[in-house]
Coordinates of C-alpha atoms in Angstrom, one line a residue:
M205 CA -147.5 -59.5 -158.5
D206 CA -144.8 -57.2 -159.5
P207 CA -144.7 -54.2 -157.1
L208 CA -145.4 -51.0 -159.1
P209 CA -144.2 -47.6 -158.2
S210 CA -146.5 -44.8 -157.1
S211 CA -148.1 -42.7 -159.8
S212 CA -145.6 -39.9 -159.4
G213 CA -142.5 -42.1 -159.4
G214 CA -141.5 -40.3 -156.1
S215 CA -142.7 -36.9 -155.0
A216 CA -140.7 -33.7 -155.1
Q217 CA -140.8 -33.6 -151.3
S218 CA -139.3 -37.1 -150.9
I219 CA -136.1 -36.7 -152.9
N220 CA -133.1 -34.6 -152.5
T221 CA -133.1 -31.7 -155.0
F222 CA -131.0 -29.1 -156.6
D223 CA -132.7 -25.7 -156.9
V224 CA -132.1 -24.9 -160.6
K225 CA -133.3 -21.3 -160.2
S226 CA -131.0 -20.2 -157.4
G227 CA -128.2 -22.8 -157.7
A228 CA -128.5 -23.6 -154.0
K229 CA -127.9 -27.2 -153.2
A230 CA -130.5 -28.9 -151.0
K231 CA -129.6 -31.6 -148.4
G232 CA -128.2 -34.8 -149.8
S233 CA -126.2 -35.8 -152.9
W234 CA -125.9 -33.6 -156.0
R235 CA -126.8 -36.7 -158.0
H236 CA -130.5 -36.2 -157.3
L237 CA -132.0 -33.4 -159.4
F238 CA -135.6 -32.5 -159.8
V239 CA -136.2 -30.5 -162.9
T240 CA -138.6 -30.0 -165.8
G241 CA -138.2 -30.4 -169.5
G242 CA -138.0 -26.6 -169.8
V243 CA -134.6 -26.5 -168.2
A244 CA -132.9 -29.1 -170.4
S245 CA -130.0 -26.8 -171.4
L246 CA -129.4 -25.8 -167.8
L247 CA -129.4 -29.4 -166.8
F248 CA -126.8 -30.1 -169.4
M249 CA -124.6 -27.3 -167.9
L250 CA -125.1 -28.8 -164.4
F251 CA -123.9 -32.1 -165.6
I252 CA -120.8 -30.6 -167.0
I253 CA -119.8 -28.1 -164.3
L254 CA -120.9 -29.9 -161.1
P255 CA -118.2 -31.9 -159.2
Q256 CA -118.4 -35.5 -160.1
Q257 CA -118.0 -37.2 -156.8
Y258 CA -118.4 -40.6 -158.4
A259 CA -116.1 -40.0 -161.4
S260 CA -113.3 -42.0 -159.9
M261 CA -115.3 -45.1 -159.5
S262 CA -114.7 -48.1 -161.7
T263 CA -117.1 -48.4 -164.7
E264 CA -116.5 -52.1 -165.0
M265 CA -119.6 -53.8 -163.6
E266 CA -119.5 -56.9 -161.5
V267 CA -122.1 -59.6 -162.3
H268 CA -123.7 -61.2 -159.2
E269 CA -126.2 -64.0 -158.9
S270 CA -127.6 -62.5 -155.7
V271 CA -126.8 -59.5 -153.5
N272 CA -127.2 -59.0 -149.8
H273 CA -129.5 -56.0 -149.8
H274 CA -127.9 -54.8 -146.5
D275 CA -124.8 -54.0 -148.7
I276 CA -126.9 -51.5 -150.8
I277 CA -126.3 -48.0 -149.5
E278 CA -128.7 -46.3 -152.0
T279 CA -131.5 -47.4 -154.3
V280 CA -131.7 -45.2 -157.4
P281 CA -134.9 -44.8 -159.3
V282 CA -134.5 -45.4 -163.1
T283 CA -136.9 -45.4 -166.0
I284 CA -137.4 -47.8 -168.9
V285 CA -139.4 -46.3 -171.7
C286 CA -141.2 -49.0 -173.5
Q287 CA -142.2 -48.5 -177.2
L288 CA -145.4 -50.5 -177.9
S289 CA -146.8 -51.5 -181.3
G290 CA -149.5 -53.6 -182.9
E291 CA -152.3 -55.6 -181.2
M292 CA -152.5 -57.5 -178.0
G293 CA -149.9 -60.2 -178.8
N294 CA -147.3 -57.7 -180.0
N295 CA -147.9 -55.5 -177.0
I296 CA -147.4 -58.4 -174.6
G297 CA -144.1 -59.2 -176.2
K298 CA -142.8 -55.6 -176.0
F299 CA -144.2 -55.1 -172.5
L300 CA -142.5 -58.3 -171.3
R301 CA -139.1 -57.2 -172.7
C302 CA -139.3 -54.0 -170.6
L303 CA -140.5 -55.8 -167.5
S304 CA -137.7 -58.3 -167.9
L305 CA -135.1 -55.5 -168.1
K306 CA -136.7 -54.0 -164.9
W307 CA -136.5 -57.3 -163.0
W308 CA -133.0 -57.9 -164.2
L309 CA -131.8 -54.5 -163.0
E310 CA -133.6 -54.9 -159.7
S311 CA -132.2 -58.4 -159.1
G312 CA -128.8 -57.2 -158.1
A313 CA -127.1 -58.8 -161.2
F314 CA -125.4 -55.4 -162.0
Y315 CA -124.5 -54.5 -158.4
N316 CA -121.1 -52.8 -158.1
S317 CA -119.3 -53.3 -154.8
T318 CA -117.6 -49.9 -155.1
N319 CA -120.7 -47.7 -155.3
K320 CA -123.1 -50.2 -153.8
L321 CA -126.2 -48.9 -155.7
G322 CA -129.5 -50.7 -156.0
F323 CA -132.1 -49.9 -158.6
S324 CA -135.8 -49.4 -158.5
A325 CA -136.9 -49.5 -162.2
R326 CA -140.2 -48.1 -163.5
V327 CA -141.6 -48.9 -166.9
A328 CA -143.1 -45.9 -168.8
L329 CA -145.2 -46.7 -171.9
R330 CA -145.2 -45.1 -175.3
H331 CA -147.8 -46.2 -177.9
Q332 CA -147.2 -46.2 -181.7
D333 CA -148.6 -43.4 -183.8
A334 CA -151.0 -45.5 -185.9
N335 CA -154.4 -46.0 -184.3
K336 CA -153.9 -49.8 -184.1
W337 CA -152.6 -49.2 -180.6
V338 CA -156.0 -48.2 -179.2
R339 CA -157.5 -51.7 -179.6
G340 CA -154.3 -53.3 -178.4
A341 CA -154.3 -51.2 -175.2
K342 CA -158.0 -51.8 -174.5
D343 CA -157.6 -55.5 -174.9
L344 CA -154.6 -55.6 -172.6
Q345 CA -156.3 -53.5 -169.9
R346 CA -159.5 -55.5 -170.1
C347 CA -157.9 -58.9 -170.0
F348 CA -154.7 -58.4 -167.9
P349 CA -155.7 -56.4 -164.8
N350 CA -152.1 -55.6 -163.8
T351 CA -151.7 -53.4 -166.9
N352 CA -154.4 -51.0 -165.7
K353 CA -151.9 -49.2 -163.5
Y354 CA -150.1 -48.0 -166.6
D355 CA -150.6 -44.9 -168.8
F356 CA -150.3 -46.1 -172.4
S357 CA -149.6 -42.5 -173.5
E358 CA -147.2 -41.5 -170.8
A359 CA -144.3 -40.9 -173.3
N360 CA -146.4 -39.5 -176.1
N361 CA -146.1 -35.8 -175.6
P362 CA -143.8 -32.8 -176.4
E363 CA -142.5 -32.8 -172.8
F364 CA -141.1 -36.3 -173.2
A365 CA -139.6 -35.3 -176.6
N366 CA -137.7 -32.6 -174.7
I367 CA -136.4 -35.1 -172.2
W368 CA -135.3 -37.3 -175.1
K369 CA -133.4 -34.4 -176.6
T370 CA -131.7 -33.7 -173.3
Q371 CA -130.4 -37.2 -173.1
H372 CA -129.3 -36.9 -176.7
Q373 CA -127.3 -33.8 -175.8
L374 CA -125.6 -35.7 -173.0
L375 CA -125.1 -39.1 -174.4
G376 CA -125.4 -38.9 -178.2
G377 CA -127.7 -41.1 -180.3
D378 CA -130.4 -39.6 -182.6
E379 CA -132.4 -36.6 -181.5
R380 CA -135.5 -38.1 -183.1
V381 CA -137.6 -39.9 -180.4
G382 CA -137.2 -43.7 -180.7
V383 CA -134.2 -43.6 -183.1
D384 CA -130.8 -45.0 -182.1
P385 CA -131.1 -44.4 -178.4
P386 CA -128.1 -44.7 -176.0
F387 CA -127.5 -48.2 -174.5
N388 CA -129.2 -49.6 -177.7
E389 CA -127.5 -53.0 -177.0
I390 CA -130.6 -53.8 -174.9
N391 CA -132.6 -54.0 -178.2
N392 CA -130.6 -57.0 -179.5
F393 CA -132.5 -60.1 -180.5
Y394 CA -131.6 -63.3 -178.5
D395 CA -128.2 -61.9 -177.4
E396 CA -128.0 -62.1 -173.7
E397 CA -124.4 -60.9 -173.7
N398 CA -125.1 -57.8 -175.7
I399 CA -128.2 -57.0 -173.6
A400 CA -126.1 -57.3 -170.5
I401 CA -123.5 -55.0 -172.0
G402 CA -126.2 -52.3 -172.6
L403 CA -127.4 -52.6 -169.0
Q404 CA -123.8 -52.5 -167.7
S405 CA -123.2 -49.3 -169.7
F406 CA -126.4 -47.8 -168.4
V407 CA -125.6 -48.7 -164.7
S408 CA -122.2 -47.2 -165.1
E409 CA -123.6 -44.0 -166.4
V410 CA -126.2 -43.8 -163.6
S411 CA -123.4 -44.2 -161.1
K412 CA -121.8 -41.0 -162.5
H413 CA -124.8 -38.9 -163.5
H414 CA -128.3 -39.3 -162.3
A415 CA -131.3 -36.9 -162.4
L416 CA -135.1 -37.0 -162.3
M417 CA -136.9 -34.9 -164.9
Y418 CA -140.5 -34.1 -164.3
N419 CA -142.8 -34.6 -167.3
S420 CA -145.6 -32.1 -166.6
A421 CA -147.9 -33.7 -169.2
S422 CA -147.9 -37.2 -167.7
K423 CA -147.1 -35.9 -164.2
R424 CA -144.4 -38.5 -163.8
N425 CA -140.6 -38.4 -163.2
V426 CA -138.3 -39.8 -165.9
S427 CA -134.8 -40.6 -164.9
L428 CA -131.8 -39.2 -166.7
P429 CA -130.3 -41.4 -168.1
F430 CA -133.2 -43.6 -169.1
L431 CA -133.5 -46.8 -171.1
F432 CA -135.5 -47.0 -174.3
S433 CA -136.7 -50.5 -175.4
G434 CA -138.5 -51.1 -178.7
Q435 CA -137.7 -54.8 -179.0
F436 CA -140.0 -57.8 -178.8
Q437 CA -139.4 -60.4 -176.1
R438 CA -138.9 -63.8 -177.5
I439 CA -138.5 -67.2 -175.9
D440 CA -134.9 -66.4 -174.8
Y441 CA -132.8 -66.1 -171.7
L442 CA -135.0 -63.3 -170.2
A443 CA -138.3 -65.1 -170.9
D444 CA -136.7 -68.2 -169.3
H445 CA -135.2 -66.5 -166.3
F446 CA -138.3 -64.4 -165.4
Y447 CA -140.9 -67.0 -166.3
Q448 CA -142.7 -67.0 -163.0
E449 CA -142.6 -63.2 -162.7
S450 CA -144.1 -62.9 -166.2
R451 CA -146.9 -65.4 -165.5
Q452 CA -147.7 -63.6 -162.3
F453 CA -147.9 -60.2 -163.9
F454 CA -149.8 -61.3 -167.0
R455 CA -152.6 -63.1 -165.1
F456 CA -155.6 -63.4 -167.5
D457 CA -159.1 -62.3 -166.6
E458 CA -161.3 -65.1 -167.6
S459 CA -164.2 -62.8 -168.2
C460 CA -162.5 -62.3 -171.6
C461 CA -163.1 -66.0 -172.5
K462 CA -166.0 -67.4 -174.5
V463 CA -165.2 -71.0 -174.9
K464 CA -162.3 -73.1 -173.8
A465 CA -160.4 -76.1 -175.2
D466 CA -161.4 -79.5 -173.9
P467 CA -158.8 -81.2 -171.6
D468 CA -158.1 -83.9 -174.2
E469 CA -158.0 -81.5 -177.2
N470 CA -155.0 -80.4 -179.2
V471 CA -155.3 -76.9 -180.7
F472 CA -154.1 -75.7 -184.1
H473 CA -153.8 -71.9 -184.5
Y474 CA -154.5 -71.0 -188.1
R475 CA -153.6 -67.3 -188.3
N476 CA -154.2 -67.1 -192.1
F477 CA -151.9 -64.2 -192.9
K478 CA -152.6 -64.6 -196.6
K479 CA -156.2 -63.5 -196.0
E480 CA -155.3 -60.9 -193.3
M481 CA -152.5 -59.3 -195.4
P482 CA -153.2 -60.3 -199.1
K483 CA -150.7 -57.8 -200.5
R484 CA -147.9 -58.3 -197.9
W485 CA -147.9 -61.8 -196.5
N486 CA -145.5 -63.2 -199.1
S487 CA -142.9 -60.4 -199.0
Y488 CA -143.1 -60.4 -195.2
G489 CA -142.3 -64.2 -195.2
F490 CA -145.6 -65.0 -193.4
H491 CA -145.8 -68.4 -194.9
E492 CA -148.0 -71.0 -193.1
A493 CA -148.1 -74.8 -193.3
D494 CA -150.6 -76.1 -195.9
P495 CA -153.2 -78.6 -194.8
Q496 CA -151.1 -81.7 -195.6
Q497 CA -148.0 -80.2 -193.9
A498 CA -150.1 -79.5 -190.8
A499 CA -151.6 -83.0 -190.7
N500 CA -148.2 -84.8 -191.3
S501 CA -145.4 -82.6 -190.1
I502 CA -147.1 -81.0 -187.2
F503 CA -149.7 -83.4 -186.0
G504 CA -148.4 -86.6 -187.7
H505 CA -147.8 -88.2 -184.3
L506 CA -151.5 -88.0 -183.2
K507 CA -153.5 -91.2 -183.3
E508 CA -156.8 -92.0 -184.8
G509 CA -159.6 -90.6 -182.6
D510 CA -157.4 -87.9 -181.1
K511 CA -159.1 -84.5 -181.0
V512 CA -158.0 -81.2 -182.7
A513 CA -159.6 -77.8 -182.5
I514 CA -158.7 -75.3 -185.2
V515 CA -158.9 -71.7 -183.9
T516 CA -159.0 -68.9 -186.5
R517 CA -160.0 -65.3 -186.6
F518 CA -161.6 -65.7 -190.0
G519 CA -164.7 -67.7 -191.1
G520 CA -164.7 -71.4 -190.6
E521 CA -164.9 -72.0 -194.3
T522 CA -161.3 -70.8 -194.7
A523 CA -160.2 -73.7 -192.4
Q524 CA -162.1 -76.4 -194.2
P525 CA -159.1 -77.7 -196.1
Y526 CA -157.3 -78.3 -192.7
V527 CA -160.5 -80.0 -191.4
D528 CA -160.4 -82.4 -194.4
A529 CA -156.7 -83.2 -194.0
F530 CA -157.0 -83.9 -190.3
E531 CA -160.2 -86.0 -190.7
A532 CA -158.5 -88.0 -193.4
K533 CA -156.0 -89.1 -190.7
G534 CA -158.9 -90.2 -188.4
L535 CA -158.8 -87.1 -186.1
K536 CA -161.9 -85.6 -184.6
V537 CA -162.0 -81.9 -185.6
R538 CA -163.9 -78.8 -184.7
V539 CA -163.4 -75.2 -185.8
V540 CA -163.6 -72.3 -183.3
D541 CA -164.1 -69.0 -185.2
G542 CA -165.9 -65.7 -185.0
Q543 CA -164.4 -64.7 -181.7
D544 CA -162.5 -61.5 -180.9
G545 CA -158.7 -61.6 -180.3
P546 CA -158.8 -62.0 -176.5
A547 CA -161.3 -64.9 -176.7
D548 CA -159.0 -66.7 -179.2
F549 CA -156.1 -66.0 -176.9
C550 CA -158.0 -67.5 -174.0
F551 CA -158.9 -70.6 -176.0
L552 CA -155.2 -71.1 -176.8
M553 CA -154.2 -70.6 -173.2
S554 CA -156.8 -73.0 -171.9
A555 CA -155.4 -76.0 -173.9
Q556 CA -153.9 -78.6 -171.7
K557 CA -152.4 -80.9 -174.3
E558 CA -150.6 -79.5 -177.4
I559 CA -151.0 -76.2 -179.3
A560 CA -149.3 -75.5 -182.6
G561 CA -148.9 -72.5 -184.8
L562 CA -146.6 -70.2 -186.7
S563 CA -143.6 -69.0 -184.7
I564 CA -143.9 -65.4 -185.8
S565 CA -147.4 -65.2 -184.4
T566 CA -147.1 -63.4 -181.1
Y567 CA -150.6 -64.7 -180.2
L568 CA -149.4 -68.3 -180.4
T569 CA -146.1 -67.5 -178.6
W570 CA -147.5 -65.8 -175.6
A571 CA -150.6 -67.9 -175.3
G572 CA -148.2 -70.9 -175.2
Y573 CA -145.9 -69.2 -172.7
L574 CA -148.6 -68.0 -170.3
G575 CA -151.0 -70.9 -170.8
N576 CA -151.5 -74.4 -169.7
A577 CA -150.4 -76.4 -172.7
T578 CA -147.8 -79.2 -172.0
R579 CA -146.3 -78.7 -175.4
V580 CA -146.1 -75.7 -177.9
I581 CA -145.2 -76.6 -181.4
S582 CA -143.8 -73.4 -182.9
Y583 CA -143.0 -73.8 -186.5
T584 CA -141.3 -71.8 -189.2
M585 CA -141.6 -72.6 -192.9
A586 CA -138.3 -73.1 -194.7
S587 CA -139.6 -70.8 -197.5
S588 CA -139.6 -68.0 -195.0
M589 CA -136.0 -68.3 -193.9
S590 CA -134.8 -65.7 -196.4
V591 CA -136.8 -63.2 -194.4
H592 CA -136.9 -64.7 -190.9
K593 CA -133.2 -65.7 -190.5
V594 CA -133.4 -66.4 -186.8
V595 CA -135.3 -69.4 -185.4
E596 CA -135.8 -69.6 -181.6
L597 CA -133.7 -72.4 -180.2
H598 CA -133.1 -71.3 -176.6
N599 CA -133.0 -74.3 -174.2
C600 CA -135.2 -73.2 -171.4
T601 CA -134.5 -74.5 -167.9
S602 CA -137.3 -72.9 -165.7
P603 CA -139.7 -75.4 -164.1
G604 CA -142.9 -75.4 -166.2
L605 CA -141.1 -74.0 -169.3
K606 CA -138.3 -76.6 -169.7
G607 CA -139.2 -78.7 -172.7
K608 CA -142.4 -76.9 -173.3
F609 CA -141.5 -75.3 -176.7
D610 CA -140.8 -77.4 -179.7
F611 CA -139.3 -75.2 -182.4
R612 CA -139.2 -76.7 -185.8
I613 CA -138.6 -75.8 -189.5
I614 CA -141.0 -77.3 -192.0
K615 CA -139.8 -77.8 -195.6

């Protein structure tokens, strides 16, 4: 399991401090400040007028595969603020992106032999404004026990907004929370190089200026600077590189299951966006394979007598055209419906043969990634390509993930 920081992110007594009232410097480096959101303007002045003992250091980061931890002379606490949204599948994707950034920073990949800093990164969550987040958070905490140690509202308060404004004053970007944050390269899709550039820039800034600001509403410290991630994880370099860590963190509680796939059963995830979003599915490009395309382009390789389970969140009658198409090919078919979201997720995870579904469905993606299927057919309709211009094509190399995902475009 990923080691998590204490609830306070480090107590006031355990870090070196600068007394912002008297101006007296406590023992230790000036780089460690313990302040509150109410002294943001004073903090700004401190950053400007205090001697910058690390200013002469090179800002060009060295990339290392591994670092001898005996070479690290100081481990700096840093914060990654994670903007969540949507239901359980979307939240898993955004949470995983933030955890991957944390693991990448802590791996030593951005170690600099000049300042010899290590990093202890903490993920701080921020939920979306719409009430949809409530169910998503409850499902995550019920079914993924490791998420229970997180406060899903930690960065949803005026105190954090003040901390955001302080970083804006120091480093630019937009003063509106969540808009155009510094180091925004980390929010690139599929671009390992740009994400690394964002992290290198962040590490460089930390080596020159670092403070801990206390959020009295959440009772946690937030580093200054901090990272802000609002991007979804996809099956990319980070998902590949941190596959085992991700599976360990997102261990599923089987009390959330109702039924499971048979060991010899393939599973088709019929999301049915047309029914879920009747006014928006087309403009959003949420096009799904029709019954004949599913039978021929997705499961055309199956043999007569092979088994397929269709899992859908809507009534079984909506899946009947797919049942008819599959049965016409001699397949044995059943429909699993009427379950809640976590139970559907469990069913997909439990499949040991193949699962198939729309690539933009985060339920399909993360159930395939975290689950037991030997093959995940993740398809995109060609008719959607004007909206969804990027198709995942990362060639995964991690044991257990290599060759697992079959990305395809259906015309």
